[in-house]
XYZ file of C-alpha atoms in Angstrom:
691
model
C 0.000 0.000 0.000
C 1.236 3.526 -0.679
C 2.384 5.769 2.057
C -0.547 7.204 3.996
C 0.764 9.906 6.313
C -2.151 10.843 8.590
C -2.034 14.615 8.190
C -5.250 16.524 8.159
C -6.517 18.616 5.312
C -6.011 22.371 5.816
C -9.777 22.882 5.720
C -11.276 23.067 9.182
C -14.120 20.647 9.955
C -17.540 21.601 11.207
C -19.007 19.990 14.257
C -22.549 21.222 14.717
C -25.602 19.059 15.000
C -28.625 19.395 12.692
C -31.943 20.380 14.163
C -35.451 20.341 12.816
C -35.868 22.894 10.096
C -32.133 23.276 9.392
C -30.889 23.170 5.866
C -27.829 21.210 4.899
C -25.260 23.456 3.349
C -24.520 22.581 -0.245
C -20.905 21.761 -0.949
C -19.075 23.654 -3.687
C -18.757 21.865 -6.997
C -15.363 20.250 -7.324
C -13.713 18.298 -10.070
C -13.873 14.542 -9.668
C -10.658 13.065 -8.454
C -10.110 9.331 -8.076
C -9.074 8.607 -4.494
C -9.153 4.791 -4.621
C -9.141 2.403 -7.576
C -9.922 -1.317 -7.125
C -9.305 -3.748 -9.991
C -10.062 -7.474 -9.995
C -9.976 -7.782 -6.202
C -10.445 -11.383 -5.037
C -10.375 -12.809 -1.513
C -10.287 -16.560 -0.913
C -10.265 -18.548 2.326
C -9.218 -22.124 1.620
C -11.509 -23.273 -1.125
C -14.137 -20.587 -0.426
C -14.271 -17.379 -2.474
C -15.522 -14.477 -0.353
C -14.970 -11.679 -2.905
C -14.715 -12.463 -6.608
C -13.091 -9.978 -8.997
C -14.426 -6.717 -7.568
C -13.688 -3.560 -9.594
C -14.792 -0.013 -8.802
C -13.413 3.472 -8.112
C -13.967 5.925 -5.271
C -14.003 9.595 -6.251
C -13.502 12.612 -4.071
C -16.711 13.542 -2.194
C -18.216 10.115 -2.880
C -20.432 9.070 0.024
C -20.789 5.311 -0.350
C -22.930 2.864 1.618
C -21.442 -0.639 1.527
C -24.321 -3.089 2.024
C -24.834 -6.831 2.067
C -25.792 -9.618 4.449
C -23.668 -10.455 7.486
C -20.565 -12.358 6.399
C -20.709 -11.041 2.804
C -17.250 -9.461 3.145
C -17.997 -5.805 3.926
C -15.599 -5.513 6.873
C -12.974 -7.530 4.976
C -13.149 -5.068 2.070
C -12.716 -2.104 4.437
C -9.665 -3.756 6.032
C -8.118 -4.246 2.583
C -8.732 -0.600 1.669
C -7.167 0.427 4.994
C -4.064 -1.646 4.217
C -4.623 -3.991 7.175
C -5.237 -7.062 5.022
C -4.028 -8.212 1.625
C -6.310 -9.617 -1.082
C -5.642 -12.982 -2.692
C -5.538 -11.321 -6.115
C -6.192 -7.921 -7.606
C -4.897 -4.423 -6.999
C -5.840 -1.502 -4.766
C -4.415 1.800 -6.039
C -4.315 4.831 -3.742
C -2.397 8.028 -4.680
C 0.634 8.652 -2.480
C -0.738 11.946 -1.154
C -4.103 10.405 -0.198
C -4.667 9.653 3.500
C -6.983 6.886 4.680
C -8.693 6.722 8.076
C -10.332 3.543 9.346
C -12.707 2.943 12.271
C -13.194 -0.802 12.870
C -16.072 -2.393 14.773
C -13.750 -3.382 17.609
C -10.302 -2.189 18.612
C -7.815 -2.264 21.450
C -8.042 1.008 23.315
C -5.513 2.755 25.548
C -6.341 3.421 29.217
C -3.313 5.483 30.224
C -4.460 9.005 29.339
C -7.285 11.422 29.964
C -9.970 11.960 27.333
C -8.354 15.235 26.208
C -4.824 13.742 26.115
C -5.975 10.694 24.180
C -7.873 12.804 21.654
C -4.869 15.111 21.221
C -3.024 12.152 19.705
C -4.841 13.117 16.508
C -2.668 16.242 16.430
C 0.673 14.497 16.936
C 1.913 16.067 13.700
C 1.183 19.543 15.113
C 3.080 18.755 18.312
C 5.994 17.425 16.253
C 6.073 20.623 14.165
C 5.881 22.760 17.321
C 8.795 20.834 18.828
C 10.815 21.327 15.648
C 10.062 25.088 15.674
C 11.329 25.319 19.256
C 14.509 23.429 18.320
C 15.208 25.680 15.312
C 14.477 28.787 17.380
C 16.922 27.637 20.003
C 19.604 26.995 17.379
C 19.044 30.437 15.816
C 19.444 32.151 19.165
C 22.701 30.308 19.846
C 24.365 30.934 16.461
C 26.244 34.102 15.552
C 27.241 33.402 11.927
C 24.469 35.614 10.589
C 25.934 35.922 7.081
C 26.579 32.220 6.509
C 24.695 29.960 4.084
C 23.779 27.607 6.946
C 22.163 30.425 8.945
C 20.146 31.521 5.882
C 18.918 27.927 5.322
C 17.964 27.761 8.965
C 15.861 30.915 8.608
C 14.183 29.472 5.502
C 13.465 26.304 7.466
C 11.961 28.343 10.287
C 9.744 30.263 7.846
C 8.497 27.056 6.239
C 7.802 25.393 9.601
C 5.867 28.420 10.836
C 3.733 28.484 7.693
C 3.058 24.777 7.994
C 2.129 25.206 11.660
C -0.396 27.901 10.772
C -1.786 25.842 7.897
C -2.349 22.876 10.209
C -4.320 25.059 12.623
C -1.702 24.862 15.329
C -3.187 27.756 17.258
C -6.849 26.724 17.338
C -6.966 22.935 17.348
C -8.080 22.907 20.987
C -11.401 24.474 19.993
C -11.882 21.894 17.223
C -11.073 19.091 19.660
C -13.640 20.278 22.188
C -16.359 20.831 19.594
C -15.832 17.322 18.291
C -15.979 15.685 21.716
C -19.023 17.741 22.725
C -20.754 16.770 19.487
C -20.156 13.092 20.305
C -21.804 13.439 23.700
C -18.950 14.261 26.084
C -19.234 17.081 28.608
C -16.529 19.531 29.691
C -16.136 17.646 32.978
C -15.393 14.458 31.003
C -12.335 15.914 29.243
C -9.970 15.479 32.182
C -11.321 12.080 33.283
C -9.149 9.002 32.571
C -10.362 6.956 29.614
C -10.313 3.867 31.862
C -13.437 5.216 33.626
C -15.480 5.008 30.420
C -17.259 2.038 28.885
C -16.106 0.458 25.643
C -18.784 2.346 23.706
C -17.606 5.740 24.999
C -13.982 4.883 24.274
C -15.005 4.027 20.730
C -16.357 7.582 20.537
C -12.912 8.864 21.513
C -11.368 6.873 18.666
C -14.009 8.246 16.308
C -13.205 11.799 17.452
C -9.479 11.218 16.804
C -10.253 9.904 13.341
C -12.536 12.818 12.412
C -10.016 15.391 13.665
C -7.308 13.907 11.428
C -9.481 14.734 8.386
C -8.378 11.814 6.164
C -9.076 12.004 2.432
C -10.888 8.654 2.549
C -12.927 7.795 5.633
C -13.731 4.113 6.252
C -16.394 3.582 8.929
C -17.517 0.129 10.072
C -20.760 0.392 12.066
C -19.983 3.824 13.585
C -23.484 4.283 15.070
C -23.513 1.144 17.229
C -22.321 3.043 20.308
C -23.922 6.429 19.590
C -27.188 7.887 20.844
C -29.456 9.672 18.413
C -28.099 13.130 19.217
C -24.555 12.035 18.398
C -25.724 10.215 15.274
C -27.316 13.428 14.034
C -24.112 15.337 14.765
C -22.106 12.764 12.805
C -24.550 13.110 9.906
C -23.867 16.846 9.786
C -20.111 16.368 9.953
C -20.167 13.928 7.060
C -22.411 16.223 5.032
C -20.324 19.356 5.534
C -16.746 18.324 6.231
C -15.876 14.795 5.150
C -14.229 13.972 1.852
C -14.714 10.469 0.424
C -16.618 8.144 2.780
C -17.200 4.383 2.604
C -19.672 3.408 5.267
C -20.912 0.082 6.604
C -24.052 0.524 8.686
C -27.351 -1.210 9.280
C -29.039 2.002 10.409
C -31.257 2.733 7.417
C -32.037 6.321 8.381
C -28.342 7.099 8.916
C -27.128 5.783 5.565
C -30.015 7.460 3.750
C -29.032 10.805 5.299
C -25.302 10.488 4.659
C -24.752 8.579 1.388
C -25.667 9.040 -2.265
C -24.103 5.894 -3.711
C -24.676 2.245 -2.757
C -22.293 -0.678 -3.322
C -23.965 -4.046 -2.756
C -21.882 -7.168 -2.117
C -23.843 -10.315 -2.888
C -22.447 -13.812 -3.370
C -18.944 -12.413 -3.894
C -19.934 -9.902 -6.588
C -20.443 -6.143 -6.354
C -23.266 -4.042 -7.786
C -22.880 -0.266 -8.045
C -25.927 2.004 -7.666
C -25.534 5.804 -7.908
C -28.379 6.394 -5.436
C -29.039 6.256 -1.688
C -30.226 3.113 0.084
C -33.999 3.505 -0.272
C -33.691 4.190 -3.995
C -31.235 1.299 -4.300
C -33.779 -1.129 -2.807
C -36.368 -0.016 -5.368
C -33.877 -0.119 -8.271
C -32.616 -3.575 -7.264
C -36.173 -4.879 -7.278
C -36.900 -3.263 -10.661
C -33.621 -4.544 -12.151
C -34.354 -8.107 -11.149
C -37.956 -7.903 -12.409
C -36.750 -6.572 -15.768
C -34.120 -9.286 -15.969
C -36.684 -11.965 -15.214
C -39.116 -10.647 -17.845
C -36.377 -10.395 -20.463
C -35.084 -13.856 -19.514
C -38.545 -15.411 -19.758
C -39.210 -13.751 -23.137
C -35.855 -14.925 -24.469
C -36.413 -18.459 -23.198
C -39.785 -18.566 -24.973
C -38.176 -17.307 -28.171
C -35.377 -19.881 -27.898
C -37.856 -22.659 -27.217
C -39.948 -21.661 -30.258
C -36.837 -21.519 -32.451
C -35.587 -24.910 -31.248
C -39.035 -26.402 -31.801
C -39.061 -25.057 -35.372
C -35.613 -26.526 -36.023
C -36.602 -29.937 -34.658
C -39.878 -29.949 -36.576
C -38.449 -29.095 -40.000
C -34.870 -30.346 -39.627
C -35.356 -33.148 -42.126
C -37.635 -31.350 -44.631
C -35.767 -30.300 -47.768
C -38.179 -27.440 -48.462
C -37.364 -25.870 -45.075
C -33.606 -26.526 -45.108
C -32.639 -22.893 -45.781
C -34.935 -21.593 -43.021
C -33.684 -24.241 -40.568
C -30.053 -23.329 -41.235
C -30.885 -19.654 -40.821
C -32.558 -20.320 -37.477
C -29.575 -22.391 -36.303
C -27.207 -19.525 -37.123
C -29.501 -17.035 -35.342
C -29.599 -19.303 -32.310
C -25.817 -19.451 -32.171
C -25.535 -15.661 -32.284
C -28.059 -14.982 -29.531
C -26.469 -13.448 -26.443
C -28.058 -15.291 -23.549
C -29.621 -13.157 -20.843
C -28.458 -14.016 -17.339
C -30.423 -13.268 -14.217
C -28.335 -11.990 -11.317
C -27.799 -14.726 -8.806
C -29.643 -13.949 -5.615
C -28.754 -14.971 -2.095
C -31.788 -16.756 -0.698
C -30.150 -17.715 2.612
C -32.465 -16.404 5.273
C -32.548 -16.314 9.020
C -35.418 -18.384 10.399
C -36.170 -17.206 13.919
C -38.970 -18.329 16.177
C -38.988 -18.004 19.929
C -40.176 -21.035 21.904
C -43.600 -20.781 23.600
C -43.342 -18.676 26.736
C -44.285 -20.345 30.051
C -47.203 -18.540 31.684
C -46.136 -15.938 34.228
C -48.038 -13.848 36.726
C -50.148 -10.931 35.562
C -47.465 -8.368 36.507
C -43.966 -9.565 35.504
C -42.280 -6.300 36.595
C -43.454 -3.897 39.290
C -41.326 -0.833 40.125
C -42.142 1.663 42.888
C -40.164 4.779 43.889
C -36.972 3.320 42.423
C -33.775 5.374 42.534
C -30.136 4.674 41.736
C -26.944 6.575 42.522
C -23.283 6.087 41.702
C -21.645 8.029 44.505
C -22.842 11.622 44.160
C -24.219 11.020 40.673
C -27.990 10.466 40.565
C -28.969 8.293 37.598
C -32.753 8.372 38.149
C -35.177 8.841 41.031
C -38.808 8.129 41.955
C -39.369 5.678 39.080
C -42.761 3.979 39.345
C -44.431 1.754 36.734
C -45.956 -1.698 36.199
C -45.420 -3.919 33.163
C -48.312 -6.306 32.456
C -48.019 -9.827 31.086
C -47.704 -9.727 27.287
C -46.668 -6.042 27.149
C -44.046 -5.055 24.601
C -42.328 -1.879 25.791
C -39.431 0.293 24.657
C -36.884 2.158 26.770
C -35.786 5.289 24.866
C -33.665 8.304 25.713
C -30.167 9.693 25.583
C -27.134 7.622 26.518
C -26.329 7.856 30.209
C -29.922 8.488 31.345
C -30.203 5.051 32.988
C -31.820 2.684 30.471
C -29.204 -0.075 30.784
C -28.914 0.600 34.533
C -32.632 -0.069 35.036
C -32.352 -3.216 32.923
C -29.517 -4.442 35.154
C -31.674 -3.720 38.204
C -34.444 -5.886 36.726
C -31.915 -8.635 35.962
C -30.568 -8.531 39.533
C -27.068 -7.472 38.415
C -27.519 -4.255 40.434
C -29.054 -4.546 43.909
C -27.922 -1.382 45.719
C -30.865 0.784 44.628
C -33.523 2.642 46.548
C -37.238 1.822 46.412
C -38.729 -1.519 45.435
C -38.474 -3.646 42.301
C -40.376 -6.919 42.207
C -40.604 -9.635 39.563
C -43.899 -11.474 39.265
C -44.782 -15.113 39.804
C -42.961 -17.680 37.633
C -41.003 -15.039 35.710
C -38.183 -16.540 33.637
C -35.884 -13.900 32.231
C -33.812 -13.918 29.057
C -31.277 -11.114 28.639
C -29.382 -9.928 25.558
C -26.785 -7.310 26.562
C -25.108 -4.771 24.266
C -21.783 -6.581 24.572
C -23.262 -10.083 24.446
C -21.524 -10.895 21.181
C -18.131 -9.801 22.552
C -18.440 -12.091 25.594
C -18.211 -15.234 23.448
C -15.070 -17.393 23.627
C -13.166 -16.698 20.390
C -11.225 -19.974 20.599
C -14.316 -22.178 20.423
C -16.207 -23.174 17.290
C -19.792 -22.144 16.591
C -20.998 -25.671 17.409
C -19.035 -25.832 20.670
C -20.389 -22.438 21.752
C -23.963 -23.656 21.445
C -23.237 -27.143 22.764
C -21.838 -25.680 25.993
C -25.220 -24.224 27.012
C -27.580 -26.779 25.434
C -29.176 -29.274 27.814
C -31.356 -32.338 27.410
C -32.966 -33.372 24.130
C -32.197 -30.020 22.511
C -28.596 -31.193 22.051
C -29.814 -33.592 19.364
C -31.111 -30.618 17.324
C -28.098 -28.278 17.527
C -27.225 -28.729 13.837
C -30.807 -27.907 12.817
C -30.834 -24.804 15.004
C -27.517 -23.627 13.574
C -28.821 -24.151 10.041
C -31.868 -22.003 10.790
C -29.476 -19.230 11.842
C -27.389 -19.542 8.652
C -24.630 -21.571 10.328
C -25.258 -24.706 8.322
C -22.622 -27.083 6.920
C -18.997 -26.042 7.391
C -20.003 -22.706 8.968
C -20.737 -24.509 12.246
C -17.058 -25.481 12.506
C -15.793 -21.882 12.203
C -13.959 -20.369 15.142
C -15.870 -17.569 16.853
C -12.820 -15.340 16.418
C -13.232 -15.248 12.596
C -16.946 -14.384 12.656
C -18.230 -10.945 11.682
C -20.048 -8.747 14.199
C -23.440 -9.732 12.791
C -22.604 -13.448 12.859
C -21.546 -13.155 16.503
C -24.841 -11.423 17.329
C -26.758 -14.264 15.681
C -24.742 -16.816 17.659
C -25.443 -14.968 20.922
C -29.146 -14.937 19.994
C -29.092 -18.753 19.610
C -27.836 -19.088 23.180
C -30.734 -16.926 24.321
C -33.290 -19.157 22.574
C -32.163 -22.467 24.031
C -34.199 -21.987 27.215
C -37.876 -20.899 27.131
C -38.425 -17.517 28.813
C -41.458 -15.311 29.412
C -39.656 -12.003 30.053
C -37.298 -11.089 27.234
C -34.986 -8.101 27.741
C -32.979 -6.924 24.735
C -30.391 -4.117 25.028
C -29.615 -2.780 21.528
C -30.281 -6.141 19.817
C -29.965 -4.758 16.276
C -26.314 -3.717 16.581
C -24.311 -5.542 13.885
C -27.410 -7.175 12.346
C -27.989 -6.661 8.633
C -31.251 -5.282 7.267
C -32.827 -8.645 6.511
C -31.877 -10.123 9.862
C -33.340 -7.077 11.627
C -36.648 -7.567 9.800
C -36.722 -11.270 10.718
C -35.915 -10.536 14.387
C -38.633 -7.888 14.506
C -41.220 -10.283 13.105
C -40.186 -13.014 15.575
C -40.487 -10.565 18.490
C -43.952 -9.510 17.318
C -45.046 -13.153 17.481
C -43.380 -13.749 20.861
C -46.178 -14.496 23.361
C -44.286 -13.370 26.467
C -43.343 -9.943 27.824
C -40.741 -7.854 25.991
C -38.517 -4.958 27.086
C -36.303 -3.556 24.318
C -33.719 -0.783 24.612
C -33.087 0.719 21.187
C -32.466 3.959 19.292
C -33.770 2.422 16.053
C -37.150 4.020 15.370
C -37.810 1.852 12.339
C -37.193 -1.307 14.387
C -39.479 -0.146 17.224
C -42.312 0.895 14.888
C -45.099 -1.695 14.999
C -43.270 -3.733 17.665
C -43.936 -1.945 20.977
C -47.193 -0.740 22.477
C -45.740 1.320 25.309
C -42.744 3.686 25.547
C -40.775 4.645 28.657
C -38.891 7.906 28.182
C -35.666 8.361 30.192
C -34.508 11.925 30.825
C -33.890 14.543 33.523
C -33.423 11.818 36.179
C -36.998 10.626 35.588
C -38.826 7.899 33.656
C -42.132 8.807 31.986
C -44.652 6.324 30.602
C -46.331 6.876 27.217
C -49.065 4.565 25.899
C -48.991 3.603 22.215
C -46.269 2.911 19.672
C -43.070 4.838 19.022
C -44.546 7.210 16.436
C -47.642 7.803 18.541
C -45.273 8.787 21.317
C -43.434 11.160 18.990
C -46.690 12.673 17.781
C -47.857 13.100 21.354
C -44.715 15.049 22.184
C -45.102 17.062 18.982
C -41.679 16.207 17.715
C -40.506 14.364 14.660
C -37.352 12.673 15.880
C -36.001 11.232 19.090
C -33.027 13.529 18.680
C -35.253 16.543 19.242
C -36.649 14.840 22.292
C -33.152 14.452 23.683
C -32.300 18.067 22.959
C -35.427 19.279 24.726
C -34.697 17.040 27.692
C -31.501 19.028 28.290
C -33.319 22.345 28.697
C -34.149 23.543 32.191
C -37.766 22.662 32.875
C -39.987 25.179 34.635
C -41.730 23.817 37.745
C -45.398 23.078 37.223
C -46.447 25.368 40.032
C -44.766 28.389 38.463
C -46.226 27.704 35.033
C -49.711 27.126 36.357
C -49.859 30.283 38.458
C -49.872 32.905 35.687
C -52.577 30.964 33.841
C -54.857 30.814 36.870
C -54.264 34.456 37.742
C -54.824 35.566 34.178
C -58.006 33.540 33.959
C -59.410 35.358 36.954
C -58.652 38.888 35.661
C -61.802 40.683 34.478
C -59.914 42.777 31.904
C -57.912 39.859 30.527
C -57.270 40.001 26.788
C -59.487 37.607 24.823
C -57.750 34.351 23.903
C -58.394 34.809 20.191
C -56.797 38.253 20.153
C -53.766 37.020 22.073
C -53.432 34.122 19.657
C -53.584 36.393 16.597
C -50.942 38.751 17.975
C -48.701 35.846 18.914
C -49.021 34.354 15.438
C -48.157 37.670 13.818
C -45.091 38.092 15.979
C -44.013 34.471 15.406
C -44.322 34.832 11.606
C -42.239 38.031 11.669
C -39.555 36.357 13.792
C -39.459 33.308 11.505
C -38.991 35.480 8.378
C -36.108 37.309 10.045
C -34.425 34.085 11.126
C -34.883 32.455 7.711
C -33.194 35.453 6.079
C -30.295 35.231 8.556
C -29.825 31.520 7.751
C -29.948 32.167 3.990
C -27.435 35.032 4.226
C -25.061 32.899 6.291
C -25.314 30.028 3.808
C -24.505 32.342 0.902
C -21.513 33.784 2.751
C -20.216 30.293 3.581
C -20.465 29.101 -0.011
C -18.630 32.213 -1.231
C -15.852 31.740 1.341
C -15.469 28.035 0.529
C -15.103 28.880 -3.154
C -12.446 31.472 -2.333
C -10.570 29.002 -0.102
C -10.715 26.286 -2.756
C -9.326 28.698 -5.371
C -6.583 29.831 -2.979
C -5.591 26.260 -2.119
C -5.298 25.501 -5.831
C -2.848 28.422 -6.203
C -0.922 27.306 -3.105
C -0.452 23.855 -4.619
C 1.676 25.345 -7.445
C 5.439 25.982 -7.013
C 4.910 29.734 -7.386
C 2.085 29.730 -4.839
C 4.062 27.679 -2.351
C 6.728 30.395 -2.305
C 4.236 33.243 -1.876
C 3.888 33.864 1.888
C 0.976 36.281 1.397
C -1.193 33.387 0.250
C -0.705 31.641 3.587
C -1.719 34.765 5.467
C -4.797 35.201 3.274
C -5.663 31.505 3.713
C -5.571 31.853 7.495
C -7.763 34.962 7.372
C -10.341 33.243 5.154
C -10.387 30.199 7.427
C -11.065 32.377 10.461
C -13.825 34.232 8.593
C -15.340 30.906 7.476
C -15.355 29.589 11.041
C -17.132 32.741 12.230
C -19.669 32.459 9.401
C -20.334 28.829 10.265
C -20.906 29.810 13.890
C -23.416 32.461 12.785
C -25.159 29.911 10.548
C -25.362 27.427 13.417
C -26.767 30.007 15.844
C -29.317 31.239 13.302
C -30.347 27.694 12.395
C -30.771 26.707 16.042
C -32.834 29.818 16.678
C -34.959 29.050 13.608
C -35.469 25.472 14.748
C -36.524 26.559 18.236
C -38.847 29.217 16.831
C -40.432 26.661 14.459
C -41.056 24.266 17.382
C -42.557 26.891 19.666
């Protein structure tokens, strides 16, 4: 692989989160530049071909969704592009000046630094340049041969280093670092905490922050949303829309890939299919393509059959000899239509019948939980009835998983009462369930370890239903993809009948088809279900009650997920999370003015007040919309100017012109200020639209 020095682009990233009503800034038109070229790429394991002759190119500003079933080779392809794995055959061409950044599903993380110190590793090149500037400065102050050639070269070196330092943003990277970490959900108090105090999911966010701050030319992301709450996902969407260059993304979050990509690469049965559209359009086009192929294939087969019948019928008639020979020649020239091979392997999932439990499987009264001085939640009271299917939603850190652990008995030092009903048998799927599997054991051994009784005679059948049939059952757990591990962990959950099923982010690592199958199986499950998830599409039609976690409280909402959203008069869970962070006004203080006003004899009629309020709101919205539009226009103009300037700086003459560097720094500062104004105006517009 070519040299990939991880230096950031001179252009500063943006780190604001989109809100309702915000517009996504259009990017300036740029010439296509090939960043990655893949030709005839083949990957074989033993006698099995995983990827067969893949060829495609990745252009600058391409936003690509890499899709396919679990085990299709998506993560393998990303590792090859990142230079971490070599293909069996084929070539991967990356220009020498192109940097590649890769975020894997799992990684070994350091625990020796604080959050800020660990994130600052992304700016190691800046620290190295700063150290070199100090060394050269020290040498200049010690030397006295001012007229010598060596002293002049040293001054030139100092000038170049200083310009490079300014270009890399050496004076303002701290602000970029903080904005990135805040966008990913960290608070200011978290910055000085050791990384060892954070869970694996939060440490993955640190690695993601480091990667984004490096600003690679090609960004490879493998399931980046698995450990993010909806607020952080929305922030990442904005970053990718406004600041990223080429992106190749593996994700099973349909909403996320629809919002961030405009090109879809499908890997199926070792082959790749390229669609220049987002995921939803790709699904429709794939269906249309196959239907057209089938119609054309059927028509051709009928034509071929008719021609062959004619040949056989008149083959030995002298009067038809010329026509028969003509038909034979036509038949030989026909280019046969092939229908794309389709992967029909499907997950077959059915939960065993649930033993009957008491009428109230979970009863919670005045429950509270603290970690030292930190209050997670307080005064939580609710009852889950037999057969209920409920969702726990809310921002990360609000206590969803903590409450689940209380129900499971993993946490016992809580206040209040929590009682499980009669004959409750609990099944629990944790977020890290797939990572807890023994990587040295085979798939069969993993299941055999927990199987008891007659079920051991059916292990092979069960594995086949979960797409682990044949030789796949003899694979080591360590070579399985994230989705395959999740399926294996799900098998372990199904081996014993339960009547209270608790799933904590069960869709992480599952492909689209497997998610649909799991959802259908859960809908048919005749026990009680508690599911913790940020996936609105997965929760839709599955749950009939929603528990909202926020502001140290848990609120109950009857109905499905979208009924809950409609009730709260919001469109996304992200907006819910944003509103949960605002300081709520006590009910007593809000009720008092209303009651007082109602009792005033000269109170303004409600209709008049409403009209005046509407007039004022419309005027404020027009003003805010104009401010957003003006800021967008200014940003586009500045980005064009910066792009033109960077083109000049890339020439030998421009590189020697120090005024260009000064002008570049000024434009970057102006752009940052304009982006801040756009963000403030957009947030104000969003809040005004919601009010």
